Amino acid sequence: LGHAGTDVESAYRSPAELAADSERDPILGALQLAIDHGVCSGPEFAEWYLDLRASIRETALDLRSEPELLTSDEVMAPLDATPMPPSIFTRSNSDVVRSVGASAQTDAESAEQLTLARTINRALDDLLDEDPSAIVFGEDVGRKGGVYGVTRGLQQRAGNHRVFDTLLDEQSILGLALGAGLDGLLPIPEIQYLAYLHNAEDQLRGEAATQAFFSNGQFRNPMVVRIASYAYQKGFGGHFHNDNSIAVLRDIPGLVIASPSHPSDAAGMLRTCTDLARRSGQISVYLEPIARYHDPDLHEPGDGCWSAPYDSTPVPLGSTRTWTKSTSPDLTILTWGNGLHLSLRARRELEVAHGIAATVVDLRWLAPLPVGEMLAAAESTGRVLVVDETRRTGGVGEGVITELIDAGFSGSIARVAAQDSFVPLGEAANLVLVGVDDIVATSQRLVR
């Protein structure tokens, strides 16, 4: 049959061409096999086909009496990231098997200071231990333990049927996650670099995210997509391994985007994403700052400010985290990801060298944006600097500023963002990315 009712192939193709297609038609070929093996006769199949067509037509006519969607809230209801009733999904949170296995932590281990990479590793270990439906897969995540060691040891502990390597093909990775989620599993696929997502993003945009929307939540394919993200990593650059654009993710309706910055938040945010997947079939993308994976320090070597004890307490969706020293700060800095690291370093310079006190707010969630908490933080000082490590055009900062203005913020706003450039190799990357000096200079102008 033609692609659409308006596609009458006989108007532009010859009878010989159409007959040749019929000879190669796999559906007709399957029918011929069924007839040859005595499964059915030709007339029986024709009767079944016509009965089925009549039944479909009758059903379609009956559905014409169903109420139409009348409000935007009704249209968008399936996109809500809040938990849905467990009856519409194959698993509820109570189905999760919680055990005390290899990942149970002693008091001493819980107090150990962990980097971002080790925190994520332990969180994945816990999830695999407590939920037999959880699976972790991607390029090099199994035997090798990931390019950056984030999944190291998981395959040995959970088994190669639950932590496994895939083809070097992101479309296959996300396609596998789609099917696994529909089958009642909890897929946690890894995309090795943010730049590698782009050849497979339609698996999220055109497939995963539309499943619940067009079925009103009756079909869901939960997943938590881990992506090694952003720029600033040392010694291994170029635009294939450093990508600071997430615009293709932010405009997918209903997608949750988590962007942990500090080890103290990483496990809890991952826990929130997996809980949303279990309870309501939510699709989340979890962006891990590559440059912060193994960096334990903030200001000086050995200060340990970028490590923290393991804490997997769920972080509420749409909540921020405030880093402040002063009871009467001069300005508010809104940021996320590597921007938190840069902003905290800039805050010390502003205070020591320029007498400016800044409150730094880590947004943590980039979709949906934590608008209420953003606005409260902005109004507390009346001056806002958005530190945006993504690109100036189409970057997250555009959305942050727009939301503040739409919410009625009337104070002063400024923004520093990466330039509209691919990330080059070596030290040249610093010419187009946000730096501490940019934050300090713009903060001074904003306060004065």
CSV table of C-alpha atoms in Angstrom, one decimal:
chain,number,residue,atom,x,y,z
A,1,LEU,CA,0.0,0.0,0.0
A,2,GLY,CA,1.1,3.6,-0.5
A,3,HIS,CA,2.6,5.7,2.2
A,4,ALA,CA,-0.6,7.8,2.5
A,5,GLY,CA,-4.1,7.9,1.2
A,6,THR,CA,-3.1,10.6,-1.2
A,7,ASP,CA,-0.2,8.4,-2.6
A,8,VAL,CA,-1.8,6.6,-5.5
A,9,GLU,CA,1.3,4.8,-6.9
A,10,SER,CA,-0.5,3.7,-10.1
A,11,ALA,CA,-0.6,7.4,-11.1
A,12,TYR,CA,3.2,7.5,-11.6
A,13,ARG,CA,4.4,3.9,-11.6
A,14,SER,CA,3.8,1.3,-14.3
A,15,PRO,CA,1.8,-1.9,-13.7
A,16,ALA,CA,5.0,-3.9,-14.3
A,17,GLU,CA,6.8,-2.1,-11.6
A,18,LEU,CA,3.9,-2.6,-9.1
A,19,ALA,CA,3.8,-6.3,-10.0
A,20,ALA,CA,7.5,-6.7,-9.5
A,21,ASP,CA,7.2,-5.1,-6.0
A,22,SER,CA,4.4,-7.6,-5.2
A,23,GLU,CA,6.6,-10.5,-6.1
A,24,ARG,CA,9.2,-9.2,-3.5
A,25,ASP,CA,6.7,-8.1,-0.8
A,26,PRO,CA,7.6,-9.9,2.5
A,27,ILE,CA,4.0,-9.8,3.8
A,28,LEU,CA,2.8,-11.6,0.6
A,29,GLY,CA,5.7,-13.9,0.8
A,30,ALA,CA,4.9,-14.9,4.4
A,31,LEU,CA,1.3,-15.5,3.2
A,32,GLN,CA,2.5,-17.7,0.4
A,33,LEU,CA,4.6,-19.7,2.9
A,34,ALA,CA,1.5,-20.1,5.2
A,35,ILE,CA,-0.6,-21.4,2.3
A,36,ASP,CA,2.2,-23.7,1.1
A,37,HIS,CA,2.5,-25.3,4.6
A,38,GLY,CA,-1.2,-25.7,5.0
A,39,VAL,CA,-1.7,-23.1,7.7
A,40,CYS,CA,-4.5,-21.4,5.8
A,41,SER,CA,-6.0,-21.2,2.3
A,42,GLY,CA,-6.0,-18.1,0.1
A,43,PRO,CA,-9.7,-17.5,0.6
A,44,GLU,CA,-9.4,-17.9,4.3
A,45,PHE,CA,-6.7,-15.3,4.5
A,46,ALA,CA,-8.7,-12.9,2.3
A,47,GLU,CA,-11.7,-13.3,4.6
A,48,TRP,CA,-9.6,-12.7,7.7
A,49,TYR,CA,-8.0,-9.7,6.1
A,50,LEU,CA,-11.3,-8.1,5.2
A,51,ASP,CA,-12.8,-8.9,8.6
A,52,LEU,CA,-9.9,-7.2,10.3
A,53,ARG,CA,-10.2,-4.2,8.1
A,54,ALA,CA,-13.9,-3.9,8.9
A,55,SER,CA,-13.1,-4.2,12.6
A,56,ILE,CA,-10.5,-1.5,12.5
A,57,ARG,CA,-12.9,0.8,10.7
A,58,GLU,CA,-15.7,0.1,13.2
A,59,THR,CA,-13.3,0.9,16.1
A,60,ALA,CA,-12.1,4.1,14.5
A,61,LEU,CA,-15.7,5.3,14.0
A,62,ASP,CA,-16.6,4.5,17.6
A,63,LEU,CA,-13.6,6.5,18.8
A,64,ARG,CA,-14.9,9.6,17.0
A,65,SER,CA,-17.4,10.0,19.9
A,66,GLU,CA,-14.6,10.2,22.5
A,67,PRO,CA,-14.1,13.6,24.1
A,68,GLU,CA,-11.5,15.8,22.5
A,69,LEU,CA,-8.7,17.6,24.4
A,70,LEU,CA,-9.8,21.1,25.2
A,71,THR,CA,-7.0,22.6,27.3
A,72,SER,CA,-3.2,22.8,27.1
A,73,ASP,CA,-3.0,21.2,30.5
A,74,GLU,CA,-4.8,18.2,29.2
A,75,VAL,CA,-2.5,17.9,26.2
A,76,MET,CA,0.6,18.2,28.4
A,77,ALA,CA,-0.5,16.0,31.3
A,78,PRO,CA,1.6,13.0,30.1
A,79,LEU,CA,4.8,15.1,30.2
A,80,ASP,CA,4.6,15.8,33.9
A,81,ALA,CA,7.8,14.5,35.6
A,82,THR,CA,6.0,13.9,38.9
A,83,PRO,CA,5.3,10.3,39.8
A,84,MET,CA,2.3,8.7,38.1
A,85,PRO,CA,0.1,5.9,39.6
A,86,PRO,CA,2.1,2.7,39.6
A,87,SER,CA,-0.7,0.8,37.9
A,88,ILE,CA,0.2,2.3,34.6
A,89,PHE,CA,3.7,1.0,34.7
A,90,THR,CA,5.1,-2.5,35.1
A,91,ARG,CA,6.9,-1.8,38.4
A,92,SER,CA,6.2,0.2,41.5
A,93,ASN,CA,8.7,1.3,44.0
A,94,SER,CA,7.6,-1.4,46.4
A,95,ASP,CA,8.6,-4.0,43.8
A,96,VAL,CA,12.3,-3.1,44.3
A,97,VAL,CA,14.3,-5.7,46.2
A,98,ARG,CA,16.5,-4.1,48.8
A,99,SER,CA,19.2,-6.3,50.1
A,100,VAL,CA,22.3,-6.0,52.2
A,101,GLY,CA,24.9,-7.2,49.7
A,102,ALA,CA,28.4,-6.3,48.5
A,103,SER,CA,27.5,-2.6,48.3
A,104,ALA,CA,26.4,-2.2,52.0
A,105,GLN,CA,28.6,0.4,53.5
A,106,THR,CA,30.3,0.4,56.9
A,107,ASP,CA,30.4,3.6,59.0
A,108,ALA,CA,34.0,4.1,58.1
A,109,GLU,CA,33.3,3.7,54.4
A,110,SER,CA,30.4,6.1,54.6
A,111,ALA,CA,32.6,8.8,56.1
A,112,GLU,CA,35.3,8.4,53.4
A,113,GLN,CA,35.8,11.5,51.1
A,114,LEU,CA,34.9,10.5,47.6
A,115,THR,CA,35.5,12.2,44.2
A,116,LEU,CA,32.6,12.6,41.7
A,117,ALA,CA,33.7,9.5,39.8
A,118,ARG,CA,33.8,7.3,42.9
A,119,THR,CA,30.5,8.6,44.1
A,120,ILE,CA,28.7,7.7,40.9
A,121,ASN,CA,30.4,4.3,40.9
A,122,ARG,CA,29.2,3.6,44.4
A,123,ALA,CA,25.7,4.8,43.6
A,124,LEU,CA,25.5,2.5,40.5
A,125,ASP,CA,26.7,-0.3,42.6
A,126,ASP,CA,24.0,0.3,45.2
A,127,LEU,CA,21.3,0.5,42.5
A,128,LEU,CA,22.4,-2.8,40.9
A,129,ASP,CA,22.5,-4.5,44.3
A,130,GLU,CA,19.1,-3.5,45.3
A,131,ASP,CA,17.1,-3.7,42.1
A,132,PRO,CA,17.5,-6.8,39.9
A,133,SER,CA,15.8,-5.0,37.0
A,134,ALA,CA,18.6,-2.4,36.7
A,135,ILE,CA,21.1,-2.8,33.9
A,136,VAL,CA,24.1,-0.7,33.0
A,137,PHE,CA,25.5,-0.8,29.5
A,138,GLY,CA,27.4,1.2,26.9
A,139,GLU,CA,30.8,1.5,25.1
A,140,ASP,CA,33.6,0.1,27.3
A,141,VAL,CA,31.6,0.2,30.5
A,142,GLY,CA,32.0,-3.5,31.3
A,143,ARG,CA,35.4,-5.2,31.3
A,144,LYS,CA,37.3,-1.9,31.0
A,145,GLY,CA,35.1,-0.1,33.5
A,146,GLY,CA,34.6,3.0,31.4
A,147,VAL,CA,37.0,5.5,29.8
A,148,TYR,CA,37.3,7.3,33.1
A,149,GLY,CA,36.9,4.3,35.4
A,150,VAL,CA,33.4,5.4,36.5
A,151,THR,CA,31.9,1.9,36.1
A,152,ARG,CA,35.1,0.0,37.2
A,153,GLY,CA,34.3,-3.2,39.1
A,154,LEU,CA,30.6,-3.2,38.5
A,155,GLN,CA,30.6,-6.0,36.0
A,156,GLN,CA,32.6,-8.2,38.3
A,157,ARG,CA,30.1,-7.6,41.2
A,158,ALA,CA,26.8,-7.6,39.3
A,159,GLY,CA,27.7,-10.0,36.4
A,160,ASN,CA,28.1,-9.5,32.7
A,161,HIS,CA,24.4,-10.0,32.0
A,162,ARG,CA,23.7,-6.7,34.0
A,163,VAL,CA,26.8,-4.6,33.2
A,164,PHE,CA,27.9,-5.1,29.6
A,165,ASP,CA,29.7,-3.6,26.6
A,166,THR,CA,27.8,-2.6,23.5
A,167,LEU,CA,28.6,-1.8,19.9
A,168,LEU,CA,30.3,1.5,19.3
A,169,ASP,CA,26.9,2.9,18.1
A,170,GLU,CA,24.9,5.3,20.2
A,171,GLN,CA,21.7,4.6,18.2
A,172,SER,CA,22.0,0.9,19.2
A,173,ILE,CA,22.7,1.9,22.8
A,174,LEU,CA,19.6,4.1,23.1
A,175,GLY,CA,17.5,1.7,21.0
A,176,LEU,CA,18.3,-1.1,23.4
A,177,ALA,CA,17.3,1.1,26.3
A,178,LEU,CA,14.0,1.8,24.7
A,179,GLY,CA,13.1,-1.8,24.4
A,180,ALA,CA,14.5,-2.8,27.8
A,181,GLY,CA,12.4,-0.1,29.4
A,182,LEU,CA,9.2,-1.3,27.7
A,183,ASP,CA,10.0,-4.8,28.9
A,184,GLY,CA,10.0,-3.7,32.6
A,185,LEU,CA,13.7,-3.3,33.1
A,186,LEU,CA,15.5,-0.2,34.5
A,187,PRO,CA,18.1,0.6,31.8
A,188,ILE,CA,20.9,3.0,32.7
A,189,PRO,CA,22.8,3.4,29.3
A,190,GLU,CA,26.0,5.4,29.1
A,191,ILE,CA,26.8,7.7,26.2
A,192,GLN,CA,30.6,7.9,26.3
A,193,TYR,CA,30.8,11.7,25.4
A,194,LEU,CA,28.2,14.4,25.0
A,195,ALA,CA,29.4,14.9,21.4
A,196,TYR,CA,28.5,11.3,20.6
A,197,LEU,CA,24.8,11.9,21.5
A,198,HIS,CA,24.1,13.9,18.4
A,199,ASN,CA,24.0,10.9,15.9
A,200,ALA,CA,21.4,9.2,18.1
A,201,GLU,CA,19.4,12.1,19.7
A,202,ASP,CA,16.3,11.2,17.8
A,203,GLN,CA,16.0,8.0,19.8
A,204,LEU,CA,15.1,10.3,22.6
A,205,ARG,CA,13.3,13.1,20.8
A,206,GLY,CA,11.3,11.1,18.2
A,207,GLU,CA,10.9,7.7,20.1
A,208,ALA,CA,11.4,7.6,23.9
A,209,ALA,CA,9.9,11.0,24.8
A,210,THR,CA,6.8,10.6,22.5
A,211,GLN,CA,5.8,7.1,23.8
A,212,ALA,CA,4.1,8.3,27.0
A,213,PHE,CA,2.8,11.5,25.3
A,214,PHE,CA,0.8,9.9,22.5
A,215,SER,CA,-0.4,7.0,24.7
A,216,ASN,CA,-1.4,9.2,27.6
A,217,GLY,CA,1.0,7.3,29.8
A,218,GLN,CA,-0.2,3.9,28.9
A,219,PHE,CA,3.2,3.0,27.3
A,220,ARG,CA,6.4,4.1,29.0
A,221,ASN,CA,10.1,3.4,28.4
A,222,PRO,CA,11.9,4.5,31.6
A,223,MET,CA,15.6,5.1,31.4
A,224,VAL,CA,18.4,7.1,33.0
A,225,VAL,CA,20.9,8.1,30.3
A,226,ARG,CA,24.3,8.9,31.8
A,227,ILE,CA,26.5,11.1,29.6
A,228,ALA,CA,30.1,12.2,30.2
A,229,SER,CA,29.6,15.9,29.5
A,230,TYR,CA,30.9,19.4,29.1
A,231,ALA,CA,34.4,20.7,28.5
A,232,TYR,CA,37.5,21.7,30.6
A,233,GLN,CA,39.1,18.3,30.8
A,234,LYS,CA,42.9,18.5,30.6
A,235,GLY,CA,45.1,16.7,28.1
A,236,PHE,CA,42.3,15.2,26.0
A,237,GLY,CA,40.4,17.8,24.0
A,238,GLY,CA,38.8,18.5,20.7
A,239,HIS,CA,35.2,18.9,19.9
A,240,PHE,CA,34.6,15.1,19.7
A,241,HIS,CA,35.5,14.8,23.4
A,242,ASN,CA,34.5,18.2,24.7
A,243,ASP,CA,31.0,19.5,24.0
A,244,ASN,CA,29.3,22.3,25.8
A,245,SER,CA,25.9,22.4,24.1
A,246,ILE,CA,22.8,20.7,25.5
A,247,ALA,CA,20.3,22.6,23.4
A,248,VAL,CA,19.1,19.4,21.7
A,249,LEU,CA,18.1,18.0,25.1
A,250,ARG,CA,16.5,21.0,26.6
A,251,ASP,CA,13.8,21.3,24.0
A,252,ILE,CA,12.6,17.7,24.3
A,253,PRO,CA,9.2,18.0,26.1
A,254,GLY,CA,9.0,16.1,29.4
A,255,LEU,CA,12.7,15.2,29.6
A,256,VAL,CA,14.4,15.6,33.0
A,257,ILE,CA,17.9,16.9,32.8
A,258,ALA,CA,20.1,16.4,35.9
A,259,SER,CA,23.5,18.1,36.1
A,260,PRO,CA,25.3,17.2,39.3
A,261,SER,CA,28.2,19.5,40.1
A,262,HIS,CA,29.6,18.3,43.4
A,263,PRO,CA,30.1,14.8,44.8
A,264,SER,CA,27.8,15.5,47.7
A,265,ASP,CA,24.8,15.8,45.2
A,266,ALA,CA,25.8,13.1,42.6
A,267,ALA,CA,24.4,10.0,44.3
A,268,GLY,CA,21.2,11.6,45.5
A,269,MET,CA,20.4,13.1,42.1
A,270,LEU,CA,21.0,9.7,40.4
A,271,ARG,CA,18.7,8.2,43.0
A,272,THR,CA,16.0,10.7,42.2
A,273,CYS,CA,16.3,9.9,38.5
A,274,THR,CA,16.1,6.2,39.0
A,275,ASP,CA,13.2,6.5,41.4
A,276,LEU,CA,11.3,8.6,38.8
A,277,ALA,CA,12.0,5.9,36.2
A,278,ARG,CA,10.7,3.2,38.6
A,279,ARG,CA,7.6,4.9,39.7
A,280,SER,CA,6.4,6.6,36.5
A,281,GLY,CA,8.5,5.5,33.6
A,282,GLN,CA,10.3,8.9,33.5
A,283,ILE,CA,13.2,9.5,31.0
A,284,SER,CA,16.1,11.4,32.5
A,285,VAL,CA,19.5,12.5,31.2
A,286,TYR,CA,22.2,12.7,33.8
A,287,LEU,CA,25.1,15.0,32.7
A,288,GLU,CA,28.4,14.2,34.4
A,289,PRO,CA,31.1,16.9,34.2
A,290,ILE,CA,34.2,15.0,32.9
A,291,ALA,CA,36.6,17.6,34.2
A,292,ARG,CA,35.4,17.0,37.8
A,293,TYR,CA,35.5,13.2,37.8
A,294,HIS,CA,38.8,12.8,39.6
A,295,ASP,CA,39.5,16.3,40.9
A,296,PRO,CA,39.3,16.3,44.7
A,297,ASP,CA,40.3,20.0,45.2
A,298,LEU,CA,38.8,23.4,44.6
A,299,HIS,CA,41.4,26.1,45.5
A,300,GLU,CA,44.7,24.4,46.2
A,301,PRO,CA,46.1,20.9,45.9
A,302,GLY,CA,45.1,18.9,48.9
A,303,ASP,CA,42.2,21.1,50.1
A,304,GLY,CA,39.7,18.3,49.4
A,305,CYS,CA,36.9,20.7,48.8
A,306,TRP,CA,35.7,18.8,45.7
A,307,SER,CA,35.1,15.5,47.6
A,308,ALA,CA,32.5,14.5,50.1
A,309,PRO,CA,31.2,11.5,52.1
A,310,TYR,CA,28.8,9.3,50.3
A,311,ASP,CA,25.2,10.3,50.6
A,312,SER,CA,22.5,8.8,48.4
A,313,THR,CA,19.5,10.6,50.0
A,314,PRO,CA,17.3,11.6,47.0
A,315,VAL,CA,17.7,15.2,45.9
A,316,PRO,CA,14.2,16.7,45.2
A,317,LEU,CA,13.6,17.4,41.6
A,318,GLY,CA,13.8,21.1,40.8
A,319,SER,CA,15.7,22.0,44.0
A,320,THR,CA,18.8,24.2,44.1
A,321,ARG,CA,21.8,24.2,46.5
A,322,THR,CA,23.1,27.4,47.9
A,323,TRP,CA,26.8,28.0,48.8
A,324,THR,CA,27.1,31.2,50.9
A,325,LYS,CA,29.5,32.7,53.4
A,326,SER,CA,27.9,36.1,54.0
A,327,THR,CA,24.7,37.1,55.7
A,328,SER,CA,24.4,40.1,53.4
A,329,PRO,CA,25.8,39.2,50.0
A,330,ASP,CA,26.2,41.8,47.2
A,331,LEU,CA,25.1,39.5,44.4
A,332,THR,CA,23.8,36.1,43.5
A,333,ILE,CA,25.6,33.8,41.1
A,334,LEU,CA,23.4,31.2,39.4
A,335,THR,CA,25.3,28.3,37.8
A,336,TRP,CA,25.7,24.5,37.4
A,337,GLY,CA,28.2,21.9,36.4
A,338,ASN,CA,31.7,23.2,35.9
A,339,GLY,CA,30.3,26.7,36.5
A,340,LEU,CA,29.9,25.9,40.2
A,341,HIS,CA,33.6,25.0,40.5
A,342,LEU,CA,34.6,28.2,38.6
A,343,SER,CA,32.2,30.4,40.5
A,344,LEU,CA,33.3,29.2,43.9
A,345,ARG,CA,36.9,30.0,43.0
A,346,ALA,CA,35.8,33.4,41.7
A,347,ARG,CA,33.9,34.0,44.9
A,348,ARG,CA,37.0,33.8,47.0
A,349,GLU,CA,38.9,36.2,44.7
A,350,LEU,CA,35.9,38.7,44.7
A,351,GLU,CA,35.9,38.6,48.5
A,352,VAL,CA,39.6,38.8,49.2
A,353,ALA,CA,40.7,41.2,46.4
A,354,HIS,CA,37.6,43.3,45.8
A,355,GLY,CA,35.5,43.1,49.0
A,356,ILE,CA,32.5,41.7,47.2
A,357,ALA,CA,30.4,39.0,48.8
A,358,ALA,CA,28.6,36.6,46.5
A,359,THR,CA,26.1,33.8,47.1
A,360,VAL,CA,26.6,30.9,44.6
A,361,VAL,CA,23.5,28.9,43.8
A,362,ASP,CA,23.9,25.5,42.0
A,363,LEU,CA,20.7,25.0,39.9
A,364,ARG,CA,21.4,21.2,39.7
A,365,TRP,CA,18.3,20.6,37.5
A,366,LEU,CA,18.4,22.0,34.0
A,367,ALA,CA,14.9,20.7,33.0
A,368,PRO,CA,12.6,21.5,34.6
A,369,LEU,CA,14.5,24.6,35.8
A,370,PRO,CA,14.0,25.4,39.5
A,371,VAL,CA,12.3,28.7,38.7
A,372,GLY,CA,10.9,29.4,42.2
A,373,GLU,CA,14.2,28.9,44.0
A,374,MET,CA,16.0,30.8,41.3
A,375,LEU,CA,13.7,33.8,41.7
A,376,ALA,CA,14.0,33.8,45.5
A,377,ALA,CA,17.8,33.7,45.3
A,378,ALA,CA,17.8,36.5,42.7
A,379,GLU,CA,15.5,38.7,44.8
A,380,SER,CA,17.5,38.3,47.9
A,381,THR,CA,20.3,40.5,46.5
A,382,GLY,CA,18.7,42.2,43.5
A,383,ARG,CA,21.8,41.5,41.4
A,384,VAL,CA,22.2,38.2,39.4
A,385,LEU,CA,25.1,36.9,37.4
A,386,VAL,CA,24.4,33.7,35.4
A,387,VAL,CA,27.5,31.7,34.8
A,388,ASP,CA,26.8,29.5,31.8
A,389,GLU,CA,29.4,27.0,30.5
A,390,THR,CA,27.2,26.2,27.5
A,391,ARG,CA,27.2,28.4,24.4
A,392,ARG,CA,25.9,31.9,24.4
A,393,THR,CA,23.4,31.2,21.6
A,394,GLY,CA,21.0,28.4,22.6
A,395,GLY,CA,22.6,28.0,26.0
A,396,VAL,CA,21.0,27.2,29.3
A,397,GLY,CA,21.6,30.8,30.5
A,398,GLU,CA,19.1,32.2,27.9
A,399,GLY,CA,16.4,30.1,29.6
A,400,VAL,CA,17.5,31.1,33.1
A,401,ILE,CA,17.3,34.8,32.3
A,402,THR,CA,14.0,34.5,30.5
A,403,GLU,CA,12.4,32.6,33.4
A,404,LEU,CA,13.6,35.3,35.8
A,405,ILE,CA,12.2,38.1,33.7
A,406,ASP,CA,8.9,36.3,33.1
A,407,ALA,CA,8.6,35.7,36.8
A,408,GLY,CA,8.8,39.4,37.5
A,409,PHE,CA,12.4,39.9,38.5
A,410,SER,CA,13.3,43.6,38.0
A,411,GLY,CA,16.8,43.7,39.4
A,412,SER,CA,20.2,43.8,37.6
A,413,ILE,CA,21.1,40.7,35.4
A,414,ALA,CA,24.3,39.8,33.7
A,415,ARG,CA,25.6,36.7,32.0
A,416,VAL,CA,28.9,35.1,31.1
A,417,ALA,CA,28.8,32.2,28.7
A,418,ALA,CA,31.0,30.3,26.3
A,419,GLN,CA,31.4,31.7,22.9
A,420,ASP,CA,29.5,30.2,19.9
A,421,SER,CA,32.4,28.0,18.9
A,422,PHE,CA,33.3,24.3,18.9
A,423,VAL,CA,35.8,23.5,21.6
A,424,PRO,CA,39.3,23.5,20.1
A,425,LEU,CA,42.4,21.6,21.2
A,426,GLY,CA,44.8,22.4,23.9
A,427,GLU,CA,45.0,25.9,25.5
A,428,ALA,CA,43.0,27.4,22.7
A,429,ALA,CA,39.9,26.0,24.4
A,430,ASN,CA,40.3,28.6,27.2
A,431,LEU,CA,39.9,31.3,24.7
A,432,VAL,CA,36.2,30.4,24.0
A,433,LEU,CA,35.2,28.9,27.4
A,434,VAL,CA,34.2,30.7,30.6
A,435,GLY,CA,37.0,31.4,33.0
A,436,VAL,CA,37.3,32.7,36.6
A,437,ASP,CA,38.6,36.0,35.3
A,438,ASP,CA,35.4,36.5,33.3
A,439,ILE,CA,33.2,35.9,36.4
A,440,VAL,CA,35.3,38.2,38.5
A,441,ALA,CA,35.2,41.1,36.0
A,442,THR,CA,31.5,40.8,35.2
A,443,SER,CA,30.7,40.6,39.0
A,444,GLN,CA,32.6,43.8,39.6
A,445,ARG,CA,30.6,45.6,36.8
A,446,LEU,CA,27.4,44.3,38.1
A,447,VAL,CA,28.0,45.5,41.7
A,448,ARG,CA,29.2,48.9,40.7
